[in-house]
Coordinates of C-alpha atoms in Angstrom, one line a residue:
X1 CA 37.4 45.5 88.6
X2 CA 35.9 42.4 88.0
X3 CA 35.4 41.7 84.4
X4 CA 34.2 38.8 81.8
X5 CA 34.3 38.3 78.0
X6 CA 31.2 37.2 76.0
X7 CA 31.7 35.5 72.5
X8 CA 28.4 36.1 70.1
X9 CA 27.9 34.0 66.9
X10 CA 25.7 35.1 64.8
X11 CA 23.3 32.2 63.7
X12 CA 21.3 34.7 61.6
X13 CA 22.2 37.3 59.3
X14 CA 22.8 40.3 61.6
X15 CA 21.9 44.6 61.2
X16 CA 23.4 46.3 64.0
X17 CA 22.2 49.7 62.6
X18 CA 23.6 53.5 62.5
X19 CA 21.0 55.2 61.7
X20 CA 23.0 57.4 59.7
X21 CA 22.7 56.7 56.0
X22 CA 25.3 56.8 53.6
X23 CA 26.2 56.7 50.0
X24 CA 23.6 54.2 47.9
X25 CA 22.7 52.3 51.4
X26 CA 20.2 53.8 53.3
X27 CA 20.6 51.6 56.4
X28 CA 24.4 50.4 57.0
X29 CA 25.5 48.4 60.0
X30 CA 26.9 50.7 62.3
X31 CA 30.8 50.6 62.5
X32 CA 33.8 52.3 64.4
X33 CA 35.3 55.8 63.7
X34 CA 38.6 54.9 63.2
X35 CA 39.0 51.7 61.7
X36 CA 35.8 51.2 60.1
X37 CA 35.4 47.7 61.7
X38 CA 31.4 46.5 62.1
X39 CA 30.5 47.4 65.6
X40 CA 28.0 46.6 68.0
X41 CA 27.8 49.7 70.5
X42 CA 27.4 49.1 73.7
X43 CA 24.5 50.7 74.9
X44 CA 22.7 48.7 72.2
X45 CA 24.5 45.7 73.3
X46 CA 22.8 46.5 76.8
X47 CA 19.8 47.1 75.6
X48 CA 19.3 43.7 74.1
X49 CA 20.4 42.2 77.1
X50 CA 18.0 44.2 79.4
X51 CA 15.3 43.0 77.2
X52 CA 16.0 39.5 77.4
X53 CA 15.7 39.7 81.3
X54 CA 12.8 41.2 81.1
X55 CA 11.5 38.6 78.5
X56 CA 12.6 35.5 81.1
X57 CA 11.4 37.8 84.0
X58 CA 14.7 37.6 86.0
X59 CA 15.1 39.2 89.4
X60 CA 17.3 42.1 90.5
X61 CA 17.1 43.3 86.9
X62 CA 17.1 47.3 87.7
X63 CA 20.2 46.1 90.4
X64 CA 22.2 44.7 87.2
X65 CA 21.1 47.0 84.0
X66 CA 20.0 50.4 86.2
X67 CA 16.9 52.4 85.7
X68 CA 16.2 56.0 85.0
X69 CA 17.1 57.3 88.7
X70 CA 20.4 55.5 88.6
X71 CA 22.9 53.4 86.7
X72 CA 22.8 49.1 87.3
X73 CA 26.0 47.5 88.3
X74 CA 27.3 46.4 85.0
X75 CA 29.4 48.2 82.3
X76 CA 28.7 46.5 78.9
X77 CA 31.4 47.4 76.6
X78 CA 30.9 47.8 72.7
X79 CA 30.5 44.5 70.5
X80 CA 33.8 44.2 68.9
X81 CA 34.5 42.2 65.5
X82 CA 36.7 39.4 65.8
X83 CA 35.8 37.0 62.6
X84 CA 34.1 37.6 59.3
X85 CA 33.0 35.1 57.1
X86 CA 34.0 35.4 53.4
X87 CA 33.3 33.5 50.0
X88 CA 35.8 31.7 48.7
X89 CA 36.6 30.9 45.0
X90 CA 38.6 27.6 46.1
X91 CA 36.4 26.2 48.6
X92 CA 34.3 26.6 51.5
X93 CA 34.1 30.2 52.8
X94 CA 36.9 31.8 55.4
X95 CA 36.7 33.1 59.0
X96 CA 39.0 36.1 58.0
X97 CA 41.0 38.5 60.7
X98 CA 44.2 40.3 60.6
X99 CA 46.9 41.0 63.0
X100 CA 45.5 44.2 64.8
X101 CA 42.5 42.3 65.6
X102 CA 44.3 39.6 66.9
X103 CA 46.3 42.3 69.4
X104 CA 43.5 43.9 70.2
X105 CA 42.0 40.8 71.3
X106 CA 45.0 40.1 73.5
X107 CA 44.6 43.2 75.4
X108 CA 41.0 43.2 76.5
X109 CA 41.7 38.8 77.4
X110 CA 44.4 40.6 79.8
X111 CA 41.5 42.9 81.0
X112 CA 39.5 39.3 82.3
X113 CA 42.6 38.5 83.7
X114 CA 43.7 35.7 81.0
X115 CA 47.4 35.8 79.1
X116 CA 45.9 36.3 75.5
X117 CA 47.1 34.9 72.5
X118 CA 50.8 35.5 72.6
X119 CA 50.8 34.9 69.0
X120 CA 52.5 37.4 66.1
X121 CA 51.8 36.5 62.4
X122 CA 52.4 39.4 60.2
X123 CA 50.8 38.5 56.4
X124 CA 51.9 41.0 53.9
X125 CA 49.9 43.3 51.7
X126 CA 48.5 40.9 48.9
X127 CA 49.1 37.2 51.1
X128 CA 47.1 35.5 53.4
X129 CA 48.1 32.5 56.6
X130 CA 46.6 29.9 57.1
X131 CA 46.5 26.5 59.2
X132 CA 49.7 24.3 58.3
X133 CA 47.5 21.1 58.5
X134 CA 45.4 22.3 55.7
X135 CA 44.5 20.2 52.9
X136 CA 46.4 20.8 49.5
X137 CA 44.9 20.6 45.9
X138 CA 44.4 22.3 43.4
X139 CA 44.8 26.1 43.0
X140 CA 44.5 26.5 46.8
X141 CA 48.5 25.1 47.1
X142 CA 49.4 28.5 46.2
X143 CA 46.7 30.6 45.8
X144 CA 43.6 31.6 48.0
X145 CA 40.4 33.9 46.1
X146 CA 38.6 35.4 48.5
X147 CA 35.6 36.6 46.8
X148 CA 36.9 38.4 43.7
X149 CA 40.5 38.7 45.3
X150 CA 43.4 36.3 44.9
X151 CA 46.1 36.1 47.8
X152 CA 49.5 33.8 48.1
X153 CA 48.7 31.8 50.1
X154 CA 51.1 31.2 53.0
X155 CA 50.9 28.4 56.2
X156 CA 51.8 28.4 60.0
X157 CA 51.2 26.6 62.8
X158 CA 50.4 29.7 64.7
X159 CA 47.1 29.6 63.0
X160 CA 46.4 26.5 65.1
X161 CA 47.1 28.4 68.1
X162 CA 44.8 31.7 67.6
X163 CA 41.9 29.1 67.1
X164 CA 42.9 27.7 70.1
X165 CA 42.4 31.0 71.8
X166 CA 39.7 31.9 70.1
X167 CA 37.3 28.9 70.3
X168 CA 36.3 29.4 74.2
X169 CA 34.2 32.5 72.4
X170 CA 31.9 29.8 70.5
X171 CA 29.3 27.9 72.5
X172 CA 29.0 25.3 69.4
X173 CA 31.5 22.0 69.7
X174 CA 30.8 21.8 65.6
X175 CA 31.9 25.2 64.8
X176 CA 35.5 25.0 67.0
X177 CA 35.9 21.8 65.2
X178 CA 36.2 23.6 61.9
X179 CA 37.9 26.8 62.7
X180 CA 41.3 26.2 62.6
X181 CA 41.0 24.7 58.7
X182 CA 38.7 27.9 57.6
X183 CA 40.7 30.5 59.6
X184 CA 42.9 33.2 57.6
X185 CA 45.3 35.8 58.9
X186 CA 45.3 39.0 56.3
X187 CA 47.0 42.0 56.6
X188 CA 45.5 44.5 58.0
X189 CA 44.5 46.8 55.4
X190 CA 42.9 43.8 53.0
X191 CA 40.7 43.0 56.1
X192 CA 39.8 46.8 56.1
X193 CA 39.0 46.1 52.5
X194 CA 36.5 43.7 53.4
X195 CA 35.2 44.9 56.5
X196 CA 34.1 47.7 54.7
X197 CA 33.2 46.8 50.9
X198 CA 32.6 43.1 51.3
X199 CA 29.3 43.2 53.5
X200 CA 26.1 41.9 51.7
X201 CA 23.5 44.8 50.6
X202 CA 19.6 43.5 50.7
X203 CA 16.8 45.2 48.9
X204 CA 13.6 45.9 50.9
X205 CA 10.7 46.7 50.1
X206 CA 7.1 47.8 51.3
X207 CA 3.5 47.1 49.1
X208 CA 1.1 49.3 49.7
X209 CA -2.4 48.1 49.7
X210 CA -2.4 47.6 46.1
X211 CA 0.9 45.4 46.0
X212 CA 2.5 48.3 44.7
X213 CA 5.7 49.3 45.5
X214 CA 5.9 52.1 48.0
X215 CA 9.3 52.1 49.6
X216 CA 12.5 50.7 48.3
X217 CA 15.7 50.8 50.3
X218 CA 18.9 49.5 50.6
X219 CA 20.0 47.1 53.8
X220 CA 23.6 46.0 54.7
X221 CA 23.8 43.2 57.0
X222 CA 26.7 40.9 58.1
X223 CA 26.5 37.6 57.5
X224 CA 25.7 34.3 59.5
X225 CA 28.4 32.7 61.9
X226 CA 29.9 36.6 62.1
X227 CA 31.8 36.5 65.2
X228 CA 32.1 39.8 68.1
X229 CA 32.8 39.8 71.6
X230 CA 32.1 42.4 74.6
X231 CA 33.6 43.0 77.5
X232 CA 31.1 42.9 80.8
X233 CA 32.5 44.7 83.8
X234 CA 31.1 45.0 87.4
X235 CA 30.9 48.5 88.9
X236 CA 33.0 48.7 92.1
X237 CA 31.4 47.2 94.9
X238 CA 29.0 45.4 92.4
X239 CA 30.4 42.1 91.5
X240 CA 27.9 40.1 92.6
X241 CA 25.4 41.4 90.0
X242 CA 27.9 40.5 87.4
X243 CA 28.3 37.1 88.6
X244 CA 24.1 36.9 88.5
X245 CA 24.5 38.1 84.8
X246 CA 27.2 35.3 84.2
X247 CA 25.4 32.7 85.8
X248 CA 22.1 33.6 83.6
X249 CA 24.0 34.0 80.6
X250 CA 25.4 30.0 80.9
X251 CA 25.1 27.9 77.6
X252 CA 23.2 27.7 75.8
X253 CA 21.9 31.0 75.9
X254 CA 20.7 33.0 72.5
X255 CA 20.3 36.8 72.5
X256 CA 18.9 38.7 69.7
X257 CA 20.6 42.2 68.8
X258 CA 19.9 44.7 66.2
X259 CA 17.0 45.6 64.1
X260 CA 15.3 43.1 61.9
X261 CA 13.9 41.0 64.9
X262 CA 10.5 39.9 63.3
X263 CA 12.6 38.9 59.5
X264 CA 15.0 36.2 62.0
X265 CA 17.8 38.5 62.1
X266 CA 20.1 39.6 65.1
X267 CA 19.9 36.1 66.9
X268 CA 23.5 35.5 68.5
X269 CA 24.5 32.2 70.6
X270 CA 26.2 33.2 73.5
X271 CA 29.6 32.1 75.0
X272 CA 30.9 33.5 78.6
X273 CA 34.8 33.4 79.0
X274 CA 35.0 34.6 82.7

């Protein structure tokens, strides 16, 4: 089965919604079962990219994304996180990730038929890894805060190497440049920690004719330069559809996903790794 993986940065702030509502948030982002990761699902995934064809009126549009009498001749897989942006105490904010990430990554590049990152860092509970070529000063020589959160701070050169694999998933030359200095390993449950808890929550509101307040709810969003990726996959006996997708989808190509579309939220800058 033929496949390709597609890199989305998000260049706004970005509400893939649940629908579901809980605790004090009445709209969260929607996230995974298991590991409570952000997640874009798939058949929304899909759905913003059959409305983009529409939009640019491409052909053979019912051929790629199916209609209602039959299914189209791609597979779009969920939207799966892969880098979270995340304040920093001592300095620009972090691209954080963790090691399971990192392997689950691996796997699905072996699914497009690359190596993956062949790369094993394993931070321990309460440290972080970052890029050996790092600057030094100041409190960040041994210590890293991440928001409220201080970490030992630990380096490798390995670091280098997962930005390597991971800047083909970023259309922007700027952004690659910077990766490897703002990229940090944690272990796996800290990232949890902040995959769930460290997400920002907006107020909304709604006037009514008066300028009165007539709705107030709670929004989480992730934050700009969020990075996912999705796995595209031809049906069998359909890979030519996939390869029109790919060949529509070439740089630069922007693709708006999730709710918020008339605020600027959801747009994504696309990057195909075939």
């Amino acid at each position: 089965m033929k496949s390709l993986m597609m890199g989305m940065l998000a260049e706004t702030s970005l509400h893939p919604g649940s629908g579901q509502t809980t605790g004090v948030i009445d709209l969260p982002v929607a996230r995974e079962a298991t590991t409570q990761y952000p997640v874009i699902v798939g058949s929304s995934l899909k759905g913003a990219l059959r409305d983009k064809a529409e939009l640019e009126k491409w052909e053979t549009i019912t051929q790629i994304f199916g209609s209602k009498g039959g299914a189209g001749g791609i597979a779009v897989a969920d939207g799966r996180l892969l880098l979270l942006p995340i304040r920093s105490l001592t300095g620009h904010y972090r691209w954080i990730t963790c090691p399971y990430i990192l392997e689950r990554l691996t796997r699905d590049l072996q699914m497009v038929g690359k190596e993956g990152l062949h790369v094993t860092l394993e931070p321990q509970p309460g440290e972080v890894i970052v890029a050996k070529k790092e600057e030094e000063g100041g409190e960040g020589e041994e210590f890293l805060f991440l928001e409220e959160l201080s970490f030992k701070r630990s380096e490798s050169e390995k670091v280098e190497d997962i930005a390597e694999g991971i800047k083909p998933l970023i259309a922007h030359e700027s952004v690659k440049n910077r990766l490897s200095s703002q990229l940090v390993v944690l272990h796996n449950d800290d990232f949890s920690h902040f995959a769930q808890f460290g997400l920002s929550v907006q107020a909304r509101n709604s006037l009514d004719e008066n300028k009165r307040s007539k709705s107030l709810w709670y929004e989480e969003t992730l934050p700009p330069d969020t990075l996912f990726y999705s796995l595209l996959m031809a049906r069998p006996g359909q890979e030519e559809r996939l390869n029109s997708l790919h060949r529509k989808l070439q740089a630069p190509s922007y693709l708006q996903i999730g709710g918020n579309e008339t605020i600027g939220q959801g747009w994504c800058v696309l990057s195909m790794l075939d």
